[in-house]
mmCIF file of C-alpha atoms in Angstrom:
data_model
loop_
_atom_site.group_PDB
_atom_site.id
_atom_site.type_symbol
_atom_site.label_atom_id
_atom_site.label_comp_id
_atom_site.label_asym_id
_atom_site.label_seq_id
_atom_site.Cartn_x
_atom_site.Cartn_y
_atom_site.Cartn_z
ATOM 1 C CA UNK A 1126 92.390 2.086 -62.574
ATOM 2 C CA UNK A 1127 95.747 3.418 -61.585
ATOM 3 C CA UNK A 1128 97.144 2.465 -58.187
ATOM 4 C CA UNK A 1129 99.334 4.840 -56.269
ATOM 5 C CA UNK A 1130 102.025 3.594 -54.010
ATOM 6 C CA UNK A 1131 102.149 4.645 -50.391
ATOM 7 C CA UNK A 1132 105.315 6.597 -51.153
ATOM 8 C CA UNK A 1133 103.660 8.585 -53.967
ATOM 9 C CA UNK A 1134 100.671 9.362 -51.729
ATOM 10 C CA UNK A 1135 103.030 10.500 -48.977
ATOM 11 C CA UNK A 1136 104.935 12.764 -51.363
ATOM 12 C CA UNK A 1137 101.680 14.248 -52.664
ATOM 13 C CA UNK A 1138 100.413 15.074 -49.151
ATOM 14 C CA UNK A 1139 103.833 16.446 -48.200
ATOM 15 C CA UNK A 1140 103.787 18.792 -51.203
ATOM 16 C CA UNK A 1141 100.291 20.021 -50.211
ATOM 17 C CA UNK A 1142 101.435 20.694 -46.652
ATOM 18 C CA UNK A 1143 104.508 22.541 -47.875
ATOM 19 C CA UNK A 1144 102.386 24.789 -50.044
ATOM 20 C CA UNK A 1145 99.994 25.541 -47.146
ATOM 21 C CA UNK A 1146 96.859 24.334 -48.936
ATOM 22 C CA UNK A 1147 95.795 22.038 -46.163
ATOM 23 C CA UNK A 1148 96.364 24.689 -43.523
ATOM 24 C CA UNK A 1149 94.258 27.096 -45.564
ATOM 25 C CA UNK A 1150 91.511 24.524 -45.924
ATOM 26 C CA UNK A 1151 91.550 23.925 -42.160
ATOM 27 C CA UNK A 1152 91.281 27.679 -41.502
ATOM 28 C CA UNK A 1153 88.467 28.050 -44.034
ATOM 29 C CA UNK A 1154 86.656 25.113 -42.444
ATOM 30 C CA UNK A 1155 87.053 26.605 -38.956
ATOM 31 C CA UNK A 1156 85.800 29.973 -40.231
ATOM 32 C CA UNK A 1157 82.735 28.404 -41.844
ATOM 33 C CA UNK A 1158 81.964 26.443 -38.665
ATOM 34 C CA UNK A 1159 82.256 29.667 -36.605
ATOM 35 C CA UNK A 1160 79.918 31.553 -38.970
ATOM 36 C CA UNK A 1161 77.406 28.707 -38.917
ATOM 37 C CA UNK A 1162 77.490 28.498 -35.101
ATOM 38 C CA UNK A 1163 77.096 32.283 -34.853
ATOM 39 C CA UNK A 1164 74.039 32.274 -37.148
ATOM 40 C CA UNK A 1165 72.459 29.360 -35.268
ATOM 41 C CA UNK A 1166 73.092 31.149 -31.941
ATOM 42 C CA UNK A 1167 71.520 34.389 -33.186
ATOM 43 C CA UNK A 1168 68.493 32.472 -34.485
ATOM 44 C CA UNK A 1169 68.028 30.641 -31.169
ATOM 45 C CA UNK A 1170 68.383 33.837 -29.124
ATOM 46 C CA UNK A 1171 65.902 35.669 -31.348
ATOM 47 C CA UNK A 1172 63.373 32.827 -31.356
ATOM 48 C CA UNK A 1173 63.637 31.620 -27.749
ATOM 49 C CA UNK A 1174 65.652 34.236 -25.875
ATOM 50 C CA UNK A 1175 65.157 37.963 -26.176
ATOM 51 C CA UNK A 1176 63.747 40.484 -28.592
ATOM 52 C CA UNK A 1177 63.371 44.236 -28.717
ATOM 53 C CA UNK A 1178 60.000 45.991 -28.910
ATOM 54 C CA UNK A 1179 59.017 49.627 -29.317
ATOM 55 C CA UNK A 1180 56.133 50.996 -27.273
ATOM 56 C CA UNK A 1181 53.469 52.543 -29.512
ATOM 57 C CA UNK A 1182 50.887 54.868 -27.996
ATOM 58 C CA UNK A 1183 50.325 56.001 -24.417
ATOM 59 C CA UNK A 1184 48.328 53.057 -23.081
ATOM 60 C CA UNK A 1185 51.133 52.108 -20.648
ATOM 61 C CA UNK A 1186 51.871 55.638 -19.438
ATOM 62 C CA UNK A 1187 53.389 56.485 -16.931
ATOM 63 C CA UNK A 1188 55.276 53.147 -16.855
ATOM 64 C CA UNK A 1189 56.257 53.343 -20.534
ATOM 65 C CA UNK A 1190 55.833 56.201 -22.984
ATOM 66 C CA UNK A 1191 55.312 56.059 -26.727
ATOM 67 C CA UNK A 1192 58.681 55.448 -28.396
ATOM 68 C CA UNK A 1193 60.313 53.676 -25.446
ATOM 69 C CA UNK A 1194 62.342 50.613 -26.414
ATOM 70 C CA UNK A 1195 61.961 47.552 -24.166
ATOM 71 C CA UNK A 1196 63.463 44.058 -23.947
ATOM 72 C CA UNK A 1197 61.061 41.112 -24.172
ATOM 73 C CA UNK A 1198 62.166 37.863 -22.506
ATOM 74 C CA UNK A 1199 60.582 35.260 -24.760
ATOM 75 C CA UNK A 1200 61.457 32.444 -22.386
ATOM 76 C CA UNK A 1201 59.184 34.036 -19.745
ATOM 77 C CA UNK A 1202 55.863 33.079 -21.361
ATOM 78 C CA UNK A 1203 54.145 32.142 -18.109
ATOM 79 C CA UNK A 1204 53.769 35.499 -16.382
ATOM 80 C CA UNK A 1205 52.191 36.221 -13.032
ATOM 81 C CA UNK A 1206 49.744 38.973 -12.070
ATOM 82 C CA UNK A 1207 51.413 42.377 -12.183
ATOM 83 C CA UNK A 1208 53.969 41.462 -14.891
ATOM 84 C CA UNK A 1209 54.100 43.547 -18.049
ATOM 85 C CA UNK A 1210 53.714 41.320 -21.097
ATOM 86 C CA UNK A 1211 53.969 41.539 -24.865
ATOM 87 C CA UNK A 1212 50.857 40.042 -26.465
ATOM 88 C CA UNK A 1213 49.896 39.495 -30.098
ATOM 89 C CA UNK A 1214 46.837 41.498 -31.129
ATOM 90 C CA UNK A 1215 44.041 39.064 -32.046
ATOM 91 C CA UNK A 1216 43.176 40.805 -35.331
ATOM 92 C CA UNK A 1217 46.216 42.746 -36.515
ATOM 93 C CA UNK A 1218 49.900 41.947 -36.909
ATOM 94 C CA UNK A 1219 51.002 44.087 -33.947
ATOM 95 C CA UNK A 1220 52.239 43.369 -30.447
ATOM 96 C CA UNK A 1221 50.506 45.003 -27.481
ATOM 97 C CA UNK A 1222 52.361 45.814 -24.269
ATOM 98 C CA UNK A 1223 50.036 45.514 -21.256
ATOM 99 C CA UNK A 1224 49.998 44.640 -17.556
ATOM 100 C CA UNK A 1225 48.715 41.181 -16.634
ATOM 101 C CA UNK A 1226 45.881 41.498 -14.136
ATOM 102 C CA UNK A 1227 44.522 37.957 -13.805
ATOM 103 C CA UNK A 1228 44.891 34.413 -15.101
ATOM 104 C CA UNK A 1229 41.655 32.513 -15.576
ATOM 105 C CA UNK A 1230 39.443 31.250 -14.283
ATOM 106 C CA UNK A 1231 38.826 34.569 -12.527
ATOM 107 C CA UNK A 1232 36.444 37.498 -12.215
ATOM 108 C CA UNK A 1233 37.726 41.067 -12.603
ATOM 109 C CA UNK A 1234 35.715 44.070 -11.424
ATOM 110 C CA UNK A 1235 35.989 47.525 -9.838
ATOM 111 C CA UNK A 1236 34.313 48.449 -6.591
ATOM 112 C CA UNK A 1237 34.786 51.743 -4.719
ATOM 113 C CA UNK A 1238 37.674 52.725 -7.039
ATOM 114 C CA UNK A 1239 39.558 49.480 -6.300
ATOM 115 C CA UNK A 1240 40.342 46.828 -8.911
ATOM 116 C CA UNK A 1241 39.508 43.296 -7.713
ATOM 117 C CA UNK A 1242 40.403 39.880 -9.056
ATOM 118 C CA UNK A 1243 38.252 37.175 -7.477
ATOM 119 C CA UNK A 1244 37.297 39.510 -4.590
ATOM 120 C CA UNK A 1245 40.991 40.197 -3.809
ATOM 121 C CA UNK A 1246 42.192 43.803 -4.246
ATOM 122 C CA UNK A 1247 44.808 44.083 -7.005
ATOM 123 C CA UNK A 1248 47.902 46.010 -5.895
ATOM 124 C CA UNK A 1249 48.278 48.917 -8.315
ATOM 125 C CA UNK A 1250 51.469 50.642 -7.292
ATOM 126 C CA UNK A 1251 52.202 51.284 -10.981
ATOM 127 C CA UNK A 1252 49.391 53.818 -11.406
ATOM 128 C CA UNK A 1253 49.925 57.205 -9.771
ATOM 129 C CA UNK A 1254 47.524 57.780 -8.125
ATOM 130 C CA UNK A 1255 45.685 54.435 -8.398
ATOM 131 C CA UNK A 1256 42.252 56.036 -8.756
ATOM 132 C CA UNK A 1257 39.529 54.491 -10.875
ATOM 133 C CA UNK A 1258 36.643 56.097 -12.597
ATOM 134 C CA UNK A 1259 33.941 53.429 -12.558
ATOM 135 C CA UNK A 1260 32.380 54.698 -15.796
ATOM 136 C CA UNK A 1261 35.764 54.841 -17.498
ATOM 137 C CA UNK A 1262 36.596 51.264 -16.491
ATOM 138 C CA UNK A 1263 33.346 49.864 -17.743
ATOM 139 C CA UNK A 1264 32.607 52.179 -20.657
ATOM 140 C CA UNK A 1265 30.231 50.100 -22.719
ATOM 141 C CA UNK A 1266 31.659 46.885 -21.309
ATOM 142 C CA UNK A 1267 30.233 44.424 -18.803
ATOM 143 C CA UNK A 1268 30.640 45.422 -15.121
ATOM 144 C CA UNK A 1269 32.212 42.055 -14.234
ATOM 145 C CA UNK A 1270 34.719 40.468 -16.600
ATOM 146 C CA UNK A 1271 34.864 36.687 -16.475
ATOM 147 C CA UNK A 1272 38.267 35.339 -17.491
ATOM 148 C CA UNK A 1273 38.096 31.906 -19.098
ATOM 149 C CA UNK A 1274 40.339 29.076 -17.841
ATOM 150 C CA UNK A 1275 43.904 29.238 -19.195
ATOM 151 C CA UNK A 1276 43.309 32.797 -20.427
ATOM 152 C CA UNK A 1277 44.809 36.102 -19.358
ATOM 153 C CA UNK A 1278 43.154 39.436 -18.567
ATOM 154 C CA UNK A 1279 45.393 42.451 -19.313
ATOM 155 C CA UNK A 1280 44.996 46.210 -18.878
ATOM 156 C CA UNK A 1281 47.047 49.212 -19.898
ATOM 157 C CA UNK A 1282 48.334 51.386 -17.061
ATOM 158 C CA UNK A 1283 46.728 54.439 -18.687
ATOM 159 C CA UNK A 1284 43.199 53.025 -18.598
ATOM 160 C CA UNK A 1285 41.690 56.052 -20.387
ATOM 161 C CA UNK A 1286 43.592 55.319 -23.609
ATOM 162 C CA UNK A 1287 44.132 51.577 -23.609
ATOM 163 C CA UNK A 1288 42.824 48.904 -25.932
ATOM 164 C CA UNK A 1289 43.028 45.837 -23.729
ATOM 165 C CA UNK A 1290 40.977 42.915 -22.402
ATOM 166 C CA UNK A 1291 38.021 45.203 -21.744
ATOM 167 C CA UNK A 1292 37.502 45.534 -25.501
ATOM 168 C CA UNK A 1293 39.497 42.607 -26.937
ATOM 169 C CA UNK A 1294 38.572 39.939 -24.399
ATOM 170 C CA UNK A 1295 40.904 37.511 -22.671
ATOM 171 C CA UNK A 1296 44.105 36.345 -24.347
ATOM 172 C CA UNK A 1297 45.205 32.734 -24.714
ATOM 173 C CA UNK A 1298 48.662 31.512 -23.614
ATOM 174 C CA UNK A 1299 49.835 31.207 -27.237
ATOM 175 C CA UNK A 1300 49.251 34.956 -27.751
ATOM 176 C CA UNK A 1301 51.881 35.854 -25.139
ATOM 177 C CA UNK A 1302 55.188 36.759 -26.782
ATOM 178 C CA UNK A 1303 57.044 37.158 -23.492
ATOM 179 C CA UNK A 1304 57.535 39.342 -20.433
ATOM 180 C CA UNK A 1305 59.023 42.836 -20.500
ATOM 181 C CA UNK A 1306 62.160 42.745 -18.351
ATOM 182 C CA UNK A 1307 63.663 46.197 -18.887
ATOM 183 C CA UNK A 1308 63.524 49.499 -20.719
ATOM 184 C CA UNK A 1309 66.533 50.033 -22.983
ATOM 185 C CA UNK A 1310 65.784 53.550 -24.164
ATOM 186 C CA UNK A 1311 63.285 56.165 -23.065
ATOM 187 C CA UNK A 1312 62.099 59.177 -25.013
ATOM 188 C CA UNK A 1313 61.092 60.898 -21.778
ATOM 189 C CA UNK A 1314 62.399 64.460 -21.670
#
């Protein structure tokens, strides 16, 4: 095994520095670290921060129209009544956008054209005018919906054309993708 003197090692490193190899390696290393940090940041934002969703269908009309693009805050997975949420469909690989009406345990029903959750009128300023058709609300469903503990009852704002908790049942916490915080683009003319 050949031993190098301190002087020969010094001269070797000096020649590398003079040629700029080490500086290039440092710049390459910094560039790779930046790219890695950027990719990790994008992954964390996408997984735990925000995502973009496109509204499909008219179940949330007039609040959102088909084709609108909205921002989903994934860190807001514990919504309150009245929030608009993105929820995984229980059977298909699609995300539904609906308004949260009640968190269980609760009872949801309509009486005299007013939506109630546990005998408290639900404020429906989002529906213009907030008029209910009792037959339309119930359809072939039960007149009183019982929301299981730790479950969520959601409805579309356009109740005539919405597939929601009336037909799909209550949704568990793990089905909630996040809360809609803003509309980015609207196709409204």
